[in-house]
mmCIF file of C-alpha atoms in Angstrom:
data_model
loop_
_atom_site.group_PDB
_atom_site.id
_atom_site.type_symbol
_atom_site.label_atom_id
_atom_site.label_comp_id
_atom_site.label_asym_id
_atom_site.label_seq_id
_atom_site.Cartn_x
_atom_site.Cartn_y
_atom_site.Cartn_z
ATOM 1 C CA UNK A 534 20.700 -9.565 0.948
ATOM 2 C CA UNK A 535 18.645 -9.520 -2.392
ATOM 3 C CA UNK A 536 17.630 -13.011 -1.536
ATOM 4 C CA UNK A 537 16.479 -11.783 1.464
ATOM 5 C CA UNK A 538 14.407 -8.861 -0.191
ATOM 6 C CA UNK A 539 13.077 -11.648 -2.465
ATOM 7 C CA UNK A 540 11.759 -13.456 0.539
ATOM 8 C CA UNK A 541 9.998 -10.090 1.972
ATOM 9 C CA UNK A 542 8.194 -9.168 -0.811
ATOM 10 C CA UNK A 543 5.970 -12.712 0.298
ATOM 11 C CA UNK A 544 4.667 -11.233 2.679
ATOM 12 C CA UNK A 545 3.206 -8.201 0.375
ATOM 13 C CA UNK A 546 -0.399 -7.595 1.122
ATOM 14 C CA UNK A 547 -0.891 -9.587 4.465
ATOM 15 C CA UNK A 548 1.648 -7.726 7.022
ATOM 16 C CA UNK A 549 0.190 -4.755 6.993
ATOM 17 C CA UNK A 550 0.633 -1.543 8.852
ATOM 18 C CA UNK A 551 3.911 -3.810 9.602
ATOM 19 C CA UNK A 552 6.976 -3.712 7.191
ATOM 20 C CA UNK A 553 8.328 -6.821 4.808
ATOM 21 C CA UNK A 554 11.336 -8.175 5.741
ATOM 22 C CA UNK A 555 13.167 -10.986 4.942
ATOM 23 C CA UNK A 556 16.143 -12.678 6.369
ATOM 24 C CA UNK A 557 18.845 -15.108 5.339
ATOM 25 C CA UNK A 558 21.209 -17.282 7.638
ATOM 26 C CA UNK A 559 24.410 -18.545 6.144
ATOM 27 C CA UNK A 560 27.613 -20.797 7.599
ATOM 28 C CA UNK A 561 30.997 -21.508 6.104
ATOM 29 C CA UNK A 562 29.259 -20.153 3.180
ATOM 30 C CA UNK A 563 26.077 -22.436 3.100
ATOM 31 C CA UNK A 564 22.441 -20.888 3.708
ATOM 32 C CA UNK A 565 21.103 -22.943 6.779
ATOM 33 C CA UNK A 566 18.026 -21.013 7.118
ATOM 34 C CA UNK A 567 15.510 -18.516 5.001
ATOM 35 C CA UNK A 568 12.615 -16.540 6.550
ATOM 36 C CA UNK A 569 10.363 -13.759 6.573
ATOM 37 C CA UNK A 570 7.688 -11.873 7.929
ATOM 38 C CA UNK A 571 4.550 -13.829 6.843
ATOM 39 C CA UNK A 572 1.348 -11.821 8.323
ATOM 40 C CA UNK A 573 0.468 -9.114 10.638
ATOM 41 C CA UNK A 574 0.902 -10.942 14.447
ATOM 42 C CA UNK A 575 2.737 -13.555 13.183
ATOM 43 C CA UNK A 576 6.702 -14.123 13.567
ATOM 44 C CA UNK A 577 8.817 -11.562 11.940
ATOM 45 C CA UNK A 578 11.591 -12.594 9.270
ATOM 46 C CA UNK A 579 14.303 -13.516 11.562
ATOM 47 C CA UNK A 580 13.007 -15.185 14.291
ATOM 48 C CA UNK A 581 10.992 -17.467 11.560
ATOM 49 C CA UNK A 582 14.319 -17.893 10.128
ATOM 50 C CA UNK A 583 16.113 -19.311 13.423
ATOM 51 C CA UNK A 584 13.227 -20.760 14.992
ATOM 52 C CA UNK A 585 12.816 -23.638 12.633
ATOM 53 C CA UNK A 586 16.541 -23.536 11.490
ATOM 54 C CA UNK A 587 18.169 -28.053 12.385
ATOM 55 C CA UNK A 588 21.589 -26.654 11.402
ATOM 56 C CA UNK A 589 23.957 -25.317 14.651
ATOM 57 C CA UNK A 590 23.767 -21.723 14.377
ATOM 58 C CA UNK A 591 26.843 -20.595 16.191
ATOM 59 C CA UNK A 592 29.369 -18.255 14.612
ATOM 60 C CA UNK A 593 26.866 -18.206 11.372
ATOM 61 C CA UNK A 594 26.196 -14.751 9.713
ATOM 62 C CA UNK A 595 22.395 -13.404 9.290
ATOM 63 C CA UNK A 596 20.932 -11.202 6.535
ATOM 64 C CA UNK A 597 18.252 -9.302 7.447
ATOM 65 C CA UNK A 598 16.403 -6.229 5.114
ATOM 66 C CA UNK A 599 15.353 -4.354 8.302
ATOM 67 C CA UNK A 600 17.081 -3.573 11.679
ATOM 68 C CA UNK A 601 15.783 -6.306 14.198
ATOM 69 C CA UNK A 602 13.235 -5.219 16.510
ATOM 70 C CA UNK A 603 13.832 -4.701 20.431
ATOM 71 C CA UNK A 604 10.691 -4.514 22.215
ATOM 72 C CA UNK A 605 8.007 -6.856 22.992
ATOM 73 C CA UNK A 606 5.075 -6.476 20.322
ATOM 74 C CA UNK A 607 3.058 -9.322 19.707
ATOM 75 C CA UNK A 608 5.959 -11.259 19.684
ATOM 76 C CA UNK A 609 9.208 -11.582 21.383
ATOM 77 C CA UNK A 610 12.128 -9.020 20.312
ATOM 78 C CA UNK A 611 14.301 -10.686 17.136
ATOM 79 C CA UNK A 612 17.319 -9.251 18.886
ATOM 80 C CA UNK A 613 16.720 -12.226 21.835
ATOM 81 C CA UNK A 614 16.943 -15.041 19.749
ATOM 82 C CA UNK A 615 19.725 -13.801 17.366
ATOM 83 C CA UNK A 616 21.914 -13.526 20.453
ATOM 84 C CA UNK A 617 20.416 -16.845 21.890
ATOM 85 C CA UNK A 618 21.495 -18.550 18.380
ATOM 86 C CA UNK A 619 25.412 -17.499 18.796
ATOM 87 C CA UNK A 620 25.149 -15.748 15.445
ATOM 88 C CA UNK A 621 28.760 -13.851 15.141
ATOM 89 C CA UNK A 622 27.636 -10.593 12.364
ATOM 90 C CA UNK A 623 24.389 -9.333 11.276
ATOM 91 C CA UNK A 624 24.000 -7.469 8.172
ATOM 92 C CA UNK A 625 21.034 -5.290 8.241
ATOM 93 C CA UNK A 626 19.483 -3.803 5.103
ATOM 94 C CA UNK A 627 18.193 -0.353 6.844
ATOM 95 C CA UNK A 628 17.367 1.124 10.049
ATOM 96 C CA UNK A 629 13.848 0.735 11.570
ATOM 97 C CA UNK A 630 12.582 4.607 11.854
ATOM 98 C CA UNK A 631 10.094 2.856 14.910
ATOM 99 C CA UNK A 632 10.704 4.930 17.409
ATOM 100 C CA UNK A 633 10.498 1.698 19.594
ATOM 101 C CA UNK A 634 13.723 0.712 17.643
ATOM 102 C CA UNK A 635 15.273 3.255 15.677
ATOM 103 C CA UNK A 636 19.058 2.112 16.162
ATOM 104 C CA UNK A 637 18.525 0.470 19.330
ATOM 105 C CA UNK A 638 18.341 -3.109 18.171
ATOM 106 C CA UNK A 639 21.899 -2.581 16.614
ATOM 107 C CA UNK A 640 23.461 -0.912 19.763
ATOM 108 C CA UNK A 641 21.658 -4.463 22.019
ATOM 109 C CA UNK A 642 23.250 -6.859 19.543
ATOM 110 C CA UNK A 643 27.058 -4.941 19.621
ATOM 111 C CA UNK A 644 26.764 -4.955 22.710
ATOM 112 C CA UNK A 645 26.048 -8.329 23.251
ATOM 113 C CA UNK A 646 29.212 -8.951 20.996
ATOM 114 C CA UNK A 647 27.700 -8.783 17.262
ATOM 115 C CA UNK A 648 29.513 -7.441 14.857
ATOM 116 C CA UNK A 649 26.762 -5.636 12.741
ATOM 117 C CA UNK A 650 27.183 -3.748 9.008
ATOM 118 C CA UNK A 651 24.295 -1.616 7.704
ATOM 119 C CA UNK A 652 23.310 -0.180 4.762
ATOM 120 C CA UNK A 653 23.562 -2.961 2.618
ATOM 121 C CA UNK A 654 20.916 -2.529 -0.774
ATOM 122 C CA UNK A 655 19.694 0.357 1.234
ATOM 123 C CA UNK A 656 17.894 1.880 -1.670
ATOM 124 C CA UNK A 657 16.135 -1.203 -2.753
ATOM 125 C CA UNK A 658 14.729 -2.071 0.401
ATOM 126 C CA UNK A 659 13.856 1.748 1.055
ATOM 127 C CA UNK A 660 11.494 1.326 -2.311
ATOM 128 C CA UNK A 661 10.278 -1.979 -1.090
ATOM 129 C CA UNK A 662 9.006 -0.486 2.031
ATOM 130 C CA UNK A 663 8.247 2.808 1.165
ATOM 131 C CA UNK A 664 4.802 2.445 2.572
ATOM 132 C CA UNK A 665 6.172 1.669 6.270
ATOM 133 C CA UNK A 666 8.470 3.932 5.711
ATOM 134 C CA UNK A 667 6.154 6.846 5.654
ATOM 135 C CA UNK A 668 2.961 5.406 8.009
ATOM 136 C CA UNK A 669 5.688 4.345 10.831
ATOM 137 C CA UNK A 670 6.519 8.376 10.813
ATOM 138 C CA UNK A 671 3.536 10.379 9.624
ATOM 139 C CA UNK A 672 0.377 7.208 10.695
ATOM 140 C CA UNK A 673 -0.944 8.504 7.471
ATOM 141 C CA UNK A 674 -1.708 6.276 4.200
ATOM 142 C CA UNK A 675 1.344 6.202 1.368
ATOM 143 C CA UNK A 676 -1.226 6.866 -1.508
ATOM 144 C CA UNK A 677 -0.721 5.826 -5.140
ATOM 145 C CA UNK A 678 -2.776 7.481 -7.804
ATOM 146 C CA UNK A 679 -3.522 4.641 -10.871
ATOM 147 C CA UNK A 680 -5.167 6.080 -14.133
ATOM 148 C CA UNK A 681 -5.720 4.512 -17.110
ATOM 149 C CA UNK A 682 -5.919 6.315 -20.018
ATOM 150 C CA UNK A 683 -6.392 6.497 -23.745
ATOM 151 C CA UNK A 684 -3.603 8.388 -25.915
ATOM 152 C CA UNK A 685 -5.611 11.729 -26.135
ATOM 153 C CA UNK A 686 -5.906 11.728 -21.850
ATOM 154 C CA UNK A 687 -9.842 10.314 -21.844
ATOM 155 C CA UNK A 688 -10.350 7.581 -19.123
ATOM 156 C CA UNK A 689 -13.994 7.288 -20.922
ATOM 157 C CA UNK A 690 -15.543 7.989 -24.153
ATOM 158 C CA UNK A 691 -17.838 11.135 -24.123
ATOM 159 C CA UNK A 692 -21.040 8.454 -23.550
ATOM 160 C CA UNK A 693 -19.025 7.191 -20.156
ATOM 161 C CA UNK A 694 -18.151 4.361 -21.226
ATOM 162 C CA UNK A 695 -14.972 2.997 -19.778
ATOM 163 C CA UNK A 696 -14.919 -1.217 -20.890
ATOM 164 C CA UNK A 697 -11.706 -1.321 -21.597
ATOM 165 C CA UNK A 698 -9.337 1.325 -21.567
ATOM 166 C CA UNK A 699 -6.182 -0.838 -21.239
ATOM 167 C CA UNK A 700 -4.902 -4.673 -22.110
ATOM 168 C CA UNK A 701 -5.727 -7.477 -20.116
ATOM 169 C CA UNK A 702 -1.831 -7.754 -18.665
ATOM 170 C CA UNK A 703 -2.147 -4.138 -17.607
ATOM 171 C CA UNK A 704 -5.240 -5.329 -15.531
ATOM 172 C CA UNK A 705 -3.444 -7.797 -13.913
ATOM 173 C CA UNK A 706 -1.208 -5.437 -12.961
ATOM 174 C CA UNK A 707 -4.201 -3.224 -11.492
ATOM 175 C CA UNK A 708 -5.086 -6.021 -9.325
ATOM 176 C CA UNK A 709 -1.589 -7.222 -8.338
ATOM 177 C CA UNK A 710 -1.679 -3.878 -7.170
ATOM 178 C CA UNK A 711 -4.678 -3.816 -5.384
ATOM 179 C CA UNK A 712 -3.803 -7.026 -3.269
ATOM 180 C CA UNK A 713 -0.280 -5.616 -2.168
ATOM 181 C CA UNK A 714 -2.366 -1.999 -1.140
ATOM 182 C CA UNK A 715 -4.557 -1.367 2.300
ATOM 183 C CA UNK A 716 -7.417 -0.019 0.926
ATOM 184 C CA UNK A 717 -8.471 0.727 -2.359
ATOM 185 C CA UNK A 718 -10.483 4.038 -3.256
ATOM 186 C CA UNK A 719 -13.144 5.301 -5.181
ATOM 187 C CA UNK A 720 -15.992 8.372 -5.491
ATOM 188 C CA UNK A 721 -19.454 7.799 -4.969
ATOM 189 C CA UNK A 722 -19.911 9.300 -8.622
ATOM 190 C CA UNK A 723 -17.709 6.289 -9.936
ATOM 191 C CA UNK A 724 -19.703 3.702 -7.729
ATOM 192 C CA UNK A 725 -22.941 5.324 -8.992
ATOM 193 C CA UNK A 726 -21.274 4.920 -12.522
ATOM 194 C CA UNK A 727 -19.961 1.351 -12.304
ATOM 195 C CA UNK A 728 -21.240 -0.205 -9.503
ATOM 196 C CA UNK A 729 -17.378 -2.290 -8.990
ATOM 197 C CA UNK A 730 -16.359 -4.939 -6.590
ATOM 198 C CA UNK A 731 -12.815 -3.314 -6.478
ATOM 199 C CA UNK A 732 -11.415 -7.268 -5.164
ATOM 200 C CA UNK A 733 -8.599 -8.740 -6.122
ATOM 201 C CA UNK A 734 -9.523 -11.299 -8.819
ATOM 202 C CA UNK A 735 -6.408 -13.094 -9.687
ATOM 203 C CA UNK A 736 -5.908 -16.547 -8.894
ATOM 204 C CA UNK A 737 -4.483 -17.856 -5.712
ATOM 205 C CA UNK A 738 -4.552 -16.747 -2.377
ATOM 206 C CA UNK A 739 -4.342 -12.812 -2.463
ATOM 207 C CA UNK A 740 -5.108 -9.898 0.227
ATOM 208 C CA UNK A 741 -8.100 -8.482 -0.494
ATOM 209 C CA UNK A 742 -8.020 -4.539 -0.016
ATOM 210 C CA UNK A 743 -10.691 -2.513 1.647
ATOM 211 C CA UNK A 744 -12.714 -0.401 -0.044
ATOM 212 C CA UNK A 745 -13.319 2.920 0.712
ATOM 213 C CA UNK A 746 -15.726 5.461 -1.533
ATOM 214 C CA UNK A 747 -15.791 9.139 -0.157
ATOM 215 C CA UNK A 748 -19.312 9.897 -0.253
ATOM 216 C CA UNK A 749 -19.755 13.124 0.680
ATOM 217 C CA UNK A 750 -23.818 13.360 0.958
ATOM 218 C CA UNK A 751 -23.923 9.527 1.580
ATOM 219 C CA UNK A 752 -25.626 8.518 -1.123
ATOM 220 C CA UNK A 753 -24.676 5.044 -1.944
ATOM 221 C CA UNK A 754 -26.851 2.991 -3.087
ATOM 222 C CA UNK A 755 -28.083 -0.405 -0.500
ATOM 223 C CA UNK A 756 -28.284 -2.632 -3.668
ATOM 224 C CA UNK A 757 -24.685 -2.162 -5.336
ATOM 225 C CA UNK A 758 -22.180 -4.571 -5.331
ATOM 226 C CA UNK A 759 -19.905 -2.946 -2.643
ATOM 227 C CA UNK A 760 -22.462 -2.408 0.049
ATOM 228 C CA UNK A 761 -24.138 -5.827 -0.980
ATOM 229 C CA UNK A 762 -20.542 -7.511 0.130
ATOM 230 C CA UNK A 763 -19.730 -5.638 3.037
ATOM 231 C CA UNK A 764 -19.808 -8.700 5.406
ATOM 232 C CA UNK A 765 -17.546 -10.504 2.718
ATOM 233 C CA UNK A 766 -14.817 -7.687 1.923
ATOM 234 C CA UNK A 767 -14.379 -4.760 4.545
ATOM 235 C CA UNK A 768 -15.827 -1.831 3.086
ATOM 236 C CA UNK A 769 -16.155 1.252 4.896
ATOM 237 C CA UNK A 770 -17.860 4.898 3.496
ATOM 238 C CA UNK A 771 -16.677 8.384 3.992
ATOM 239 C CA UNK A 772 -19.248 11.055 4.531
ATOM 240 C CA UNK A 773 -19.749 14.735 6.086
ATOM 241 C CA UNK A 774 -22.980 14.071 7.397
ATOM 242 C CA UNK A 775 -24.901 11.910 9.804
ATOM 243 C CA UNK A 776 -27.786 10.815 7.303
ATOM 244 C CA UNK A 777 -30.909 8.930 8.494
ATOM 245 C CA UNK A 778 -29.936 6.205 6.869
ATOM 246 C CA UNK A 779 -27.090 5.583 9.016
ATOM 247 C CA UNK A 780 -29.052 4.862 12.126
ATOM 248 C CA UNK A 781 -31.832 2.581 10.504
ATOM 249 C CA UNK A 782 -31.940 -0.463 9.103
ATOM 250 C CA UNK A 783 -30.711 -0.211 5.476
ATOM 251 C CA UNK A 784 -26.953 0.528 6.292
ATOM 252 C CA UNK A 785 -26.039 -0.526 9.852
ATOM 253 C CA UNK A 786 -26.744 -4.264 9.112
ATOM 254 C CA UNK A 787 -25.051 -4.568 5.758
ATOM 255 C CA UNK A 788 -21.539 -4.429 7.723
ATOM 256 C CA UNK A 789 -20.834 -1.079 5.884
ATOM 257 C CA UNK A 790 -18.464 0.869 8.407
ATOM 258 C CA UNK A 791 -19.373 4.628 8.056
ATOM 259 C CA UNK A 792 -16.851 7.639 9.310
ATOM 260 C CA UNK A 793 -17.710 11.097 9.057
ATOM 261 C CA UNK A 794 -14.521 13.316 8.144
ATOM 262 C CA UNK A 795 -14.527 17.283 8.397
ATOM 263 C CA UNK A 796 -16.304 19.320 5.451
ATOM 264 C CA UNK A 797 -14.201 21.139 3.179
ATOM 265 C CA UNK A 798 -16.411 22.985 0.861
ATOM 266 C CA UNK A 799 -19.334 20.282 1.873
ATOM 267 C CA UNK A 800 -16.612 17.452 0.541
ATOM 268 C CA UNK A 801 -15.254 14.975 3.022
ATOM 269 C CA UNK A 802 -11.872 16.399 3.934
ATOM 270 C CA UNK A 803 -9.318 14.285 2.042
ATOM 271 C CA UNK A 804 -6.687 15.624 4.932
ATOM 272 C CA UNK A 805 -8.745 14.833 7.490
ATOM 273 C CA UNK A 806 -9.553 11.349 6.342
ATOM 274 C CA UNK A 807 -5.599 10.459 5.526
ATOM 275 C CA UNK A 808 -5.866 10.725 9.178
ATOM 276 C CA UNK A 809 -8.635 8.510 10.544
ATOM 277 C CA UNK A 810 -7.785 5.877 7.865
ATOM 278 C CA UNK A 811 -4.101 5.442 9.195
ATOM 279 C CA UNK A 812 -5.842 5.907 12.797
ATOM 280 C CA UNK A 813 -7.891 2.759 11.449
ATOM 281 C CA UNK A 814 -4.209 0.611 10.396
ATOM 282 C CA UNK A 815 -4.560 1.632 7.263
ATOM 283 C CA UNK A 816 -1.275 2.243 5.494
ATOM 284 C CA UNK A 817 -1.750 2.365 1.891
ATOM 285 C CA UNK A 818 -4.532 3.485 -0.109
ATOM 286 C CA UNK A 819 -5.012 2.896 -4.289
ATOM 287 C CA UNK A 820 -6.858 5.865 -6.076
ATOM 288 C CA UNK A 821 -9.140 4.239 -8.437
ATOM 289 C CA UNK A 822 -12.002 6.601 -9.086
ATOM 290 C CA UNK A 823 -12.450 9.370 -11.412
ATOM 291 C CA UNK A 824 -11.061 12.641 -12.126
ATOM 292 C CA UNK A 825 -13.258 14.446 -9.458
ATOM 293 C CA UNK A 826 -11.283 11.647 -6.542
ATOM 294 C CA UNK A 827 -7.862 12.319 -8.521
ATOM 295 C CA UNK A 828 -7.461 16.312 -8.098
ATOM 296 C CA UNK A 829 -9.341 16.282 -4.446
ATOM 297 C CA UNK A 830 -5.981 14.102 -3.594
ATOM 298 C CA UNK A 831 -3.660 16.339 -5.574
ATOM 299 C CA UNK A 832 -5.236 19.799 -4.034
ATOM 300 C CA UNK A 833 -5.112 18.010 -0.933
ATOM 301 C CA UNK A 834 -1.394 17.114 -1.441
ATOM 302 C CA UNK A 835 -1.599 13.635 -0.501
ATOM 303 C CA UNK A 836 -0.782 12.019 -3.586
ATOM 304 C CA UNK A 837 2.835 9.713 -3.599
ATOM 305 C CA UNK A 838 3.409 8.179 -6.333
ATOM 306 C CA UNK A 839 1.353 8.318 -9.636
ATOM 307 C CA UNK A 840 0.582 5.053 -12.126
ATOM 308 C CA UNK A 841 -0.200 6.375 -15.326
ATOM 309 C CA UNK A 842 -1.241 3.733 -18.018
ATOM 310 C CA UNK A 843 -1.844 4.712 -21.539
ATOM 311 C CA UNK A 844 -3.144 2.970 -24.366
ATOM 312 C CA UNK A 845 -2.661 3.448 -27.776
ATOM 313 C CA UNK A 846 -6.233 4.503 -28.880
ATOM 314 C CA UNK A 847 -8.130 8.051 -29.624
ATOM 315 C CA UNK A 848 -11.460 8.704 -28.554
ATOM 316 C CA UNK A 849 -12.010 12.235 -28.636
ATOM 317 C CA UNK A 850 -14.916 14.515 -27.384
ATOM 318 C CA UNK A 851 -14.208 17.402 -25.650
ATOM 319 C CA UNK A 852 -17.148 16.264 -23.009
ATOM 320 C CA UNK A 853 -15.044 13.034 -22.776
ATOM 321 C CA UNK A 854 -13.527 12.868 -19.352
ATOM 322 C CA UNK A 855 -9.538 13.051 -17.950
ATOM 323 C CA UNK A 856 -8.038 11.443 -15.009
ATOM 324 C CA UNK A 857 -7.910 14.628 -13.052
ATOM 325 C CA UNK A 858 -10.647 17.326 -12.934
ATOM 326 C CA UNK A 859 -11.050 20.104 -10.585
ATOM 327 C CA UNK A 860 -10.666 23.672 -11.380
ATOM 328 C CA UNK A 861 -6.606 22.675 -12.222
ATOM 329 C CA UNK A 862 -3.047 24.791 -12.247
ATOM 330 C CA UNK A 863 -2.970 28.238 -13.521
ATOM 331 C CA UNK A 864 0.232 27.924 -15.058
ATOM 332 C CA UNK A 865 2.199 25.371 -16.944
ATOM 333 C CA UNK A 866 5.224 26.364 -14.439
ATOM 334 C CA UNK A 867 3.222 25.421 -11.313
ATOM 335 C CA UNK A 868 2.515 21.870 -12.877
ATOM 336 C CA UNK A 869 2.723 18.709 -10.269
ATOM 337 C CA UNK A 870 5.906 16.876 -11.138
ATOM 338 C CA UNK A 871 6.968 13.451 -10.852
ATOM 339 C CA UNK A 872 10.305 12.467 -10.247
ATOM 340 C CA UNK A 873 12.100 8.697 -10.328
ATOM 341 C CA UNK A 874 10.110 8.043 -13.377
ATOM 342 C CA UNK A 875 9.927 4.602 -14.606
ATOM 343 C CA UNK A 876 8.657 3.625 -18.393
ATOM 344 C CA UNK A 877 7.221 -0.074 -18.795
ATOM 345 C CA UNK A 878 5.694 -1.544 -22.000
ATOM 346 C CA UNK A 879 2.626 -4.116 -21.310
ATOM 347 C CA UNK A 880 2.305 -5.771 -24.679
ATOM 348 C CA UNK A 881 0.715 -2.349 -26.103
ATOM 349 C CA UNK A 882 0.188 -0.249 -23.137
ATOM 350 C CA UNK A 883 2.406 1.605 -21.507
ATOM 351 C CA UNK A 884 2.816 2.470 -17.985
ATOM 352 C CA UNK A 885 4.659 5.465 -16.403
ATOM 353 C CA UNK A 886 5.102 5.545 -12.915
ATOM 354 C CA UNK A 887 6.611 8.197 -11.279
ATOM 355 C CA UNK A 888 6.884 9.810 -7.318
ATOM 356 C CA UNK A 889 5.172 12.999 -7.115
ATOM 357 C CA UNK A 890 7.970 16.227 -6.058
ATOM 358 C CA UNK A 891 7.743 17.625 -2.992
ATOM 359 C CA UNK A 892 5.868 21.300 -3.739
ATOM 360 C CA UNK A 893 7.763 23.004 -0.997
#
């Protein structure tokens, strides 16, 4: 089975809103055939597995991170061919929560004579899908929050500048990040700031994210970088208001894709936009603005999980600014708390990650 959640983390990046699964054949203690789910449409782990398997499949046991599907998507159900192959036991990592699914493909293949076992590295493949996990149920974004930081808390001196706060192996990490996430966010104020490509810019063949700035008054610029690529990398801009601009000819053309979201306070409704964007297939989203971005998310209570890097320098300034803004907590007892916390060392950096605790 961990071979098989070896072979789903492949597909990281390019299956999206879809899970990663991976699957693992074996007979008279041999494995005959590996697979897994390679992109969105394309042949999920098992039936890649069988499908291009030359060794005689009867009797043989399959591995398998995720319960096998049963309905027609836009492919055939898994649960078909792994009774079509003769395999005699199925060992599935975790149930699908799909509705579509949700225990039936295990009830279609005992009945069809299967012995099946579940809950094998059930906790490991939970983590590894954590994002399906919640869009399959909620159709909202899993959202990670990423600062980086120096040891006093400043994400930029006092003078705004921000070149660099971390190492270079901590900014790999950023963008390994970025090309395993749906969409990657920002604030207008940071695009006005730093006028990024937010890509992923490591070598190879890697998913490139959306990006999404919430632009409340719609004020991004036609010459930056993000609106300049639009036809390139799928960028689309959150705003309360229908501005002129949107109906002329500086934005429509550029490929920009613009959404208005309810006001909250004249601010785009972070709430209200979780929504559209998983409306839109969008099932993860990367924080990677500013403080103003960070504590809209928190208030909002949409944060999941927070990556915290910190670097071993002081800058000072009491004008300097923190990863989250906002008006903050009143009390030290009424603090957001992570939970599951995991402490990394990159070269000098360090990097705590952590899932935010449910407030209720």
């Amino acid at each position: 089975m961990r071979r098989a959640i070896e072979l789903a983390k492949k597909g990281g990046g390019f299956v999206h809103p879809n899970p990663l699964v991976g699957c693992v054949v074996v007979k008279d203690g041999q494995v005959i055939a590996e697979g897994y789910h390679e992109k969105y449409g394309g042949f999920h782990a098992e039936r890649n597995a069988l499908t291009y398997c030359k060794t005689e499949t009867k009797d043989a046991l399959l591995y398998v991170t995720l319960e096998p599907c049963c309905h027609y998507g836009k492919t055939p159900p898994c649960t078909e061919i792994i009774i079509e192959k003769g395999i005699k036991k199925v060992f599935v990592g975790i149930l699908d929560p799909n509705p579509l699914v949700a225990g039936k493909g295990v009830k279609i293949l005992q009945d069809a004579g299967i012995e099946v076992e579940v809950g094998i590295c059930a906790d490991e493949i939970r983590e590894l899908n954590k994002v399906f996990l919640k869009y399959i149920i909620t159709k909202r974004p899993y959202v990670i929050m990423k600062t980086a930081m120096t040891l006093d808390g400043k994400i930029a001196a006092h003078t705004g500048d921000s070149k660099w706060v971390t190492n270079e192996e901590s900014r790999k990490m950023v963008h390994q990040l970025r090309s395993e996430m749906a969409g990657v966010v920002v604030g207008i104020n940071t695009v006005l700031a730093d006028d990024p490509m937010l890509t992923c810019r490591l070598e190879g063949n890697h998913h490139q994210p959306a990006r999404i700035v919430v632009d409340s008054k719609l004020r991004i610029p036609i010459d930056c970088q993000l609106v300049k690529t639009a036809k390139e990398y799928r960028t689309i801009v959150a705003t309360t208001q229908t501005d002129a601009r949107r109906d002329d000819v500086h934005i429509v053309p550029t490929g920009v894709e613009i959404i208005e979201c309810q006001s909250n306070n004249n601010r785009v409704d972070i709430n209200d936009l979780m929504t559209r964007l998983g409306s839109m297939g969008i099932d993860s989203l990367l924080l990677e603005g500013g403080g103003t971005l960070n504590a809209a998310f928190l208030e909002a209570g949409c944060v999941d999980e927070v990556w915290a890097f910190i670097a071993p320098k002081i800058i000072g300034g009491s004008e300097a600014k923190t990863p989250v803004a906002g008006k903050g907590i009143d009390r030290m007892c009424d603090a957001i708390k992570l939970q599951d916390i995991d402490i990394q060392n990159i070269n000098s950096d360090i990097l705590i990650k952590g899932k935010i605790c449910s407030r209720e």
